[in-house]
CSV table of N, CA and C in Angstrom, one decimal:
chain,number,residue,atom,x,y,z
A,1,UNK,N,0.8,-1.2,0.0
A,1,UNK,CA,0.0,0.0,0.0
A,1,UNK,C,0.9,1.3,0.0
A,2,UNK,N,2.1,0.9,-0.3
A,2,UNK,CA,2.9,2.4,0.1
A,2,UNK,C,3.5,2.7,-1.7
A,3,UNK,N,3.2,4.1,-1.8
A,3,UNK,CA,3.7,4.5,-3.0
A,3,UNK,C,2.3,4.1,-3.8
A,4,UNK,N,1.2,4.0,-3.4
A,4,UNK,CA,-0.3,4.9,-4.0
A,4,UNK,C,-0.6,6.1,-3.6
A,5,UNK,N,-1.6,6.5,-5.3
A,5,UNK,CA,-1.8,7.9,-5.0
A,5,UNK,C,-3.0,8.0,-3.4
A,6,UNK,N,-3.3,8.8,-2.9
A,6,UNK,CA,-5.0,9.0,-2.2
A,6,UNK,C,-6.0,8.4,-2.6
A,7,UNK,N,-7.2,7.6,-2.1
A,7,UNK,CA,-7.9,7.1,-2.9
A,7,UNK,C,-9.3,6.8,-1.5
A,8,UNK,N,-10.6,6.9,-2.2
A,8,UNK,CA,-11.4,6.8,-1.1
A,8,UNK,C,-11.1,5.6,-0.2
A,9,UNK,N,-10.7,4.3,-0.9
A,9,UNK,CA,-10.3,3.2,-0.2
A,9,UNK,C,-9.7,3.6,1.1
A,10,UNK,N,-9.2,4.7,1.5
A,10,UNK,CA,-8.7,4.9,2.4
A,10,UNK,C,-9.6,5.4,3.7
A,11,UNK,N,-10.1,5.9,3.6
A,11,UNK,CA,-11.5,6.1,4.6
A,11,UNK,C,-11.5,5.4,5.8
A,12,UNK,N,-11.3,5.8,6.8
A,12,UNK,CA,-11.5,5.0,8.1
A,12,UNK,C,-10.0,4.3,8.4
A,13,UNK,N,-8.7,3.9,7.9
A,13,UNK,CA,-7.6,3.6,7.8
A,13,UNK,C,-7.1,4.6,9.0
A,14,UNK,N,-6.3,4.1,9.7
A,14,UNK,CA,-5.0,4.9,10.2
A,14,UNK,C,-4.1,4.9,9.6
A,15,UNK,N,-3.4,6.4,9.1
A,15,UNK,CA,-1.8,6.7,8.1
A,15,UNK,C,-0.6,7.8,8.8
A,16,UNK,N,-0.2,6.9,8.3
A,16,UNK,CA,1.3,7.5,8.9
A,16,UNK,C,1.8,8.0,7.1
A,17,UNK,N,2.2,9.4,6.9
A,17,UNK,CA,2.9,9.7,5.7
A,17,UNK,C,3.7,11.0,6.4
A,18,UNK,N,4.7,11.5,5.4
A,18,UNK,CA,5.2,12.5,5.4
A,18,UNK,C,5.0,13.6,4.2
A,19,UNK,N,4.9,14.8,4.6
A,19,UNK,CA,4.4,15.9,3.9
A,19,UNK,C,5.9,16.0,2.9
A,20,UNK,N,5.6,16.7,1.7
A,20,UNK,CA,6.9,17.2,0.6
A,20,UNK,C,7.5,18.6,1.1
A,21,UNK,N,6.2,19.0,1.8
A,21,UNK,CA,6.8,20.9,2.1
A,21,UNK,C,7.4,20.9,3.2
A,22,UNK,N,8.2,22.2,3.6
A,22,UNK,CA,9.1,22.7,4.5
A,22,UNK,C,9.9,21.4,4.8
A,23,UNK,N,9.8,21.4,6.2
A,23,UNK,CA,11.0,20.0,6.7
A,23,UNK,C,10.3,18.6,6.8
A,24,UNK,N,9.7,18.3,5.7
A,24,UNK,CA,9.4,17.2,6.0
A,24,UNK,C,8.3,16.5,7.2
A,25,UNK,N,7.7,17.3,7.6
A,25,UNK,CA,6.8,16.8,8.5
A,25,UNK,C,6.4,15.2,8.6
A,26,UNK,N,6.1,14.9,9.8
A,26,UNK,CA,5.4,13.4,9.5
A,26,UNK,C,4.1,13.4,10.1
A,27,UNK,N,3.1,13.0,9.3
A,27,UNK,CA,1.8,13.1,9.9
A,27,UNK,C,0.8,11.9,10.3
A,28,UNK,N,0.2,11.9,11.4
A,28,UNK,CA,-0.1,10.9,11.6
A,28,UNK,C,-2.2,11.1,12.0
A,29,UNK,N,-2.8,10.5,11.6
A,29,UNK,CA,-4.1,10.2,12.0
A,29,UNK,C,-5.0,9.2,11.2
A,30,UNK,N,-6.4,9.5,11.1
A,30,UNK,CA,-7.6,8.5,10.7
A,30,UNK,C,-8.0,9.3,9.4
A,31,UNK,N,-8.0,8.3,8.2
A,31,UNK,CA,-8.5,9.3,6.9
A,31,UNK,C,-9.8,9.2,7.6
A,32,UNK,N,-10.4,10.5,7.5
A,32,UNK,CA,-11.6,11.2,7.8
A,32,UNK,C,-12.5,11.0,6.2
A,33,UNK,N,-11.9,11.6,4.9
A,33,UNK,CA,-12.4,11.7,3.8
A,33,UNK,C,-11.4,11.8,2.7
A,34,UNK,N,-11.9,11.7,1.3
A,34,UNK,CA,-11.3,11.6,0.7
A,34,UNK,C,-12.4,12.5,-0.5
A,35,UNK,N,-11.7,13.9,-1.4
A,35,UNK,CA,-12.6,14.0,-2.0
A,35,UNK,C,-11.8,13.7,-3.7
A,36,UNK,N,-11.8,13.3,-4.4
A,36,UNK,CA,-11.1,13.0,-5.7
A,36,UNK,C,-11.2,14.4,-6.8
A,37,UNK,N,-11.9,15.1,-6.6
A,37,UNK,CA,-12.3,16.2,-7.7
A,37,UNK,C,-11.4,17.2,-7.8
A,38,UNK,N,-11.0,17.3,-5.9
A,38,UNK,CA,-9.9,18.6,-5.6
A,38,UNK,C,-8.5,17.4,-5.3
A,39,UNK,N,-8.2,16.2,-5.0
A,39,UNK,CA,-7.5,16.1,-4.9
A,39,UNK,C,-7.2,16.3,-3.1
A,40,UNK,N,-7.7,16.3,-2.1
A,40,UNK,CA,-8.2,17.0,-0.9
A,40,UNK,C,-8.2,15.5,0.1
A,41,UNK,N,-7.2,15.4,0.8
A,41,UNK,CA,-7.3,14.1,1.6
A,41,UNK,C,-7.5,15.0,2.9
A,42,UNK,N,-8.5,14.4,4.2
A,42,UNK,CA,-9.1,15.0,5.5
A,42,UNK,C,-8.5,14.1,6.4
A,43,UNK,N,-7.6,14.5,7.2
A,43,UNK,CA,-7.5,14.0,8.3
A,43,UNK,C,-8.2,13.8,10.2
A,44,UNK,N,-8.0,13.0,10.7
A,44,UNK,CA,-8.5,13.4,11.9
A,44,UNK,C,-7.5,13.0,13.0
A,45,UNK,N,-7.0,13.9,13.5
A,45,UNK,CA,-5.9,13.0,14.6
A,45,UNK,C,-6.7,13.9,16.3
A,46,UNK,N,-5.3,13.6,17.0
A,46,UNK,CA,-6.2,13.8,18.1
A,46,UNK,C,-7.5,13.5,18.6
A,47,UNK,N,-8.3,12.7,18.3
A,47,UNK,CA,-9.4,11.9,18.5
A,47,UNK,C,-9.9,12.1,20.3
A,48,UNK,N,-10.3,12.4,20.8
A,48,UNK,CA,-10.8,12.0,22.6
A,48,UNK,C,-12.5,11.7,22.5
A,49,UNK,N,-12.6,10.2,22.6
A,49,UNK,CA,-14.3,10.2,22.4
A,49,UNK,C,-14.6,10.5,20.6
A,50,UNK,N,-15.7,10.7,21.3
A,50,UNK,CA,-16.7,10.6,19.8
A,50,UNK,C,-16.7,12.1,19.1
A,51,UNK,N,-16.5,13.2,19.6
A,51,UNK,CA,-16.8,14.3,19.6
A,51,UNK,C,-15.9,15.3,19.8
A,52,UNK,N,-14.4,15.0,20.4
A,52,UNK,CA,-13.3,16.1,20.0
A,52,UNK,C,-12.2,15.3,19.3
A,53,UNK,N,-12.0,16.4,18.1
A,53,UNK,CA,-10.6,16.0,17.3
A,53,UNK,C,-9.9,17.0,16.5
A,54,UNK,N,-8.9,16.6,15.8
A,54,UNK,CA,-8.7,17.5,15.1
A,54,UNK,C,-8.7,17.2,14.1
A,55,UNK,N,-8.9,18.4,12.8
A,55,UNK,CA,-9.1,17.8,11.2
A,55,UNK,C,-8.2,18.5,10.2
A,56,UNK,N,-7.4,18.1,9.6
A,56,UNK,CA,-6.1,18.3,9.0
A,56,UNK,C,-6.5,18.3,7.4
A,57,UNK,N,-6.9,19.3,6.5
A,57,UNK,CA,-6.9,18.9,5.8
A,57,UNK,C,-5.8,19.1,4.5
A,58,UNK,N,-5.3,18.0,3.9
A,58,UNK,CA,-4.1,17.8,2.8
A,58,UNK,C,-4.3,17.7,1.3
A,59,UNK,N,-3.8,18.6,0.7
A,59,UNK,CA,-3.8,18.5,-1.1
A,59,UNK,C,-2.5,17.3,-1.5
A,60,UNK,N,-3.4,16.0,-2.3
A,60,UNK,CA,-2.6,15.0,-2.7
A,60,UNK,C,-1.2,15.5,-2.8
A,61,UNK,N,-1.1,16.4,-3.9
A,61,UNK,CA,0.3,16.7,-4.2
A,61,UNK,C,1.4,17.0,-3.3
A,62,UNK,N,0.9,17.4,-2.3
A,62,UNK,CA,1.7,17.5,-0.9
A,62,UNK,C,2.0,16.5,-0.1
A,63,UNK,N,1.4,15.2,-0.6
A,63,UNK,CA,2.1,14.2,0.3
A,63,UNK,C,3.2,13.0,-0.3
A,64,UNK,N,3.9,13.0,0.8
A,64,UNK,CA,4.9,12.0,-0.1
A,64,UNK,C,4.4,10.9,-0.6
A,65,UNK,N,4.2,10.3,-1.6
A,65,UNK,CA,3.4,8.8,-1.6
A,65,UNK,C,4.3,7.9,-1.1
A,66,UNK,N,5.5,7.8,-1.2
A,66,UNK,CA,6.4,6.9,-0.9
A,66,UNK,C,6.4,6.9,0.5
A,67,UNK,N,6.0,7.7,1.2
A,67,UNK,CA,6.0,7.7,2.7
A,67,UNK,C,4.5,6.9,3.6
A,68,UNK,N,4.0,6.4,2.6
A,68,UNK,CA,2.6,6.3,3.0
A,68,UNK,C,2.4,5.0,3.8
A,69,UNK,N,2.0,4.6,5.1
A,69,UNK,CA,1.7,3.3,5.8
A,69,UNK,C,0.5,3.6,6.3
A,70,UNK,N,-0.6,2.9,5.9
A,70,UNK,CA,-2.0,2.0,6.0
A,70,UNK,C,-1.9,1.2,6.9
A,71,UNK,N,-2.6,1.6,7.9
A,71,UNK,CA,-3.2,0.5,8.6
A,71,UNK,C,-4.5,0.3,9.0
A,72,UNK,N,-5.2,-1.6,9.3
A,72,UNK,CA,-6.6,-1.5,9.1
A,72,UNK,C,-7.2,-1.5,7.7
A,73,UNK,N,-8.5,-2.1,8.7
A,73,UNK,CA,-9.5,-2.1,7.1
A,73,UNK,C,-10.5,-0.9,7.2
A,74,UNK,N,-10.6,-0.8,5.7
A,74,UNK,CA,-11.5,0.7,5.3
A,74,UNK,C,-13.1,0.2,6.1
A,75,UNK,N,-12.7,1.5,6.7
A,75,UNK,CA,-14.4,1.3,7.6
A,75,UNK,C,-15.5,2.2,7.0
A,76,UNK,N,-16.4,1.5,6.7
A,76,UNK,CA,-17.5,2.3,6.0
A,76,UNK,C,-18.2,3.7,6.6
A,77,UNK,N,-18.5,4.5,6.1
A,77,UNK,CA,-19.1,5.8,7.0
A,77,UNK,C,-20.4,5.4,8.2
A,78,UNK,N,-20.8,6.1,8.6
A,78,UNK,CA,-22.1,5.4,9.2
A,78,UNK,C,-23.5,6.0,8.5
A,79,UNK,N,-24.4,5.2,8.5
A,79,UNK,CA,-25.4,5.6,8.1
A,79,UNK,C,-26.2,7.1,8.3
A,80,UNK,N,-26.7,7.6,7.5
A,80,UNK,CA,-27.2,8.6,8.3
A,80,UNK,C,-28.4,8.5,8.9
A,81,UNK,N,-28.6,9.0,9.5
A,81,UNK,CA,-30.0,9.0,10.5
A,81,UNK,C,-31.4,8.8,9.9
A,82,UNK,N,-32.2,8.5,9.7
A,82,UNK,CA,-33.8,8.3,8.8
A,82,UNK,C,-34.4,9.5,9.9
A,83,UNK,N,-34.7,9.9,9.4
A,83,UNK,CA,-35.7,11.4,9.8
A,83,UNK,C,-37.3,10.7,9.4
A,84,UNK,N,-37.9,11.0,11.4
A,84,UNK,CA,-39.7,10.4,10.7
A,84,UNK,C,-40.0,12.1,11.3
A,85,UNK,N,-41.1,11.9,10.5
A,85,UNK,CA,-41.9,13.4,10.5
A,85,UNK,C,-43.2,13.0,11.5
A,86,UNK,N,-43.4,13.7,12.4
A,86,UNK,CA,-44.5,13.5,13.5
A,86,UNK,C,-45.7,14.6,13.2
């Protein structure tokens, strides 16, 4: 899995890559999303609970592909909620 481009398969994975700009950064969290049109991969790190985190978001071209470690299986989004009308 290392040295692919972004790709929704990634969704719900934990990734370890390193950025191309300034010193190399290494970044680590949960792909949050992937959107293919812009090229726009979403991170989430810092995770506490259900409800705080942080969200990083990356332009493909900015990440090293060659730096890229996948872990886990892609976890599907969750459903959204059915709305009944009363």
């Amino acid at each position: 899995q290392m040295g692919e481009a972004p790709s929704p398969e990634w969704c719900g994975k934990e990734i370890e890559l390193r950025l191309k700009l300034g010193s190399g950064e290494q970044v680590r969290g949960e792909v949050f999303a992937y959107d293919q049109a812009t090229d726009t991969l979403v991170l989430k790190e810092n995770a506490v609970g259900q409800h705080l985190a942080t969200y990083r978001v990356l332009k493909g071209e900015h990440i090293d592909t060659a730096s890229v470690k996948l872990n886990g299986a892609t976890v599907p989004p969750d459903a959204v909620p059915t709305i009944s009308q009363q």
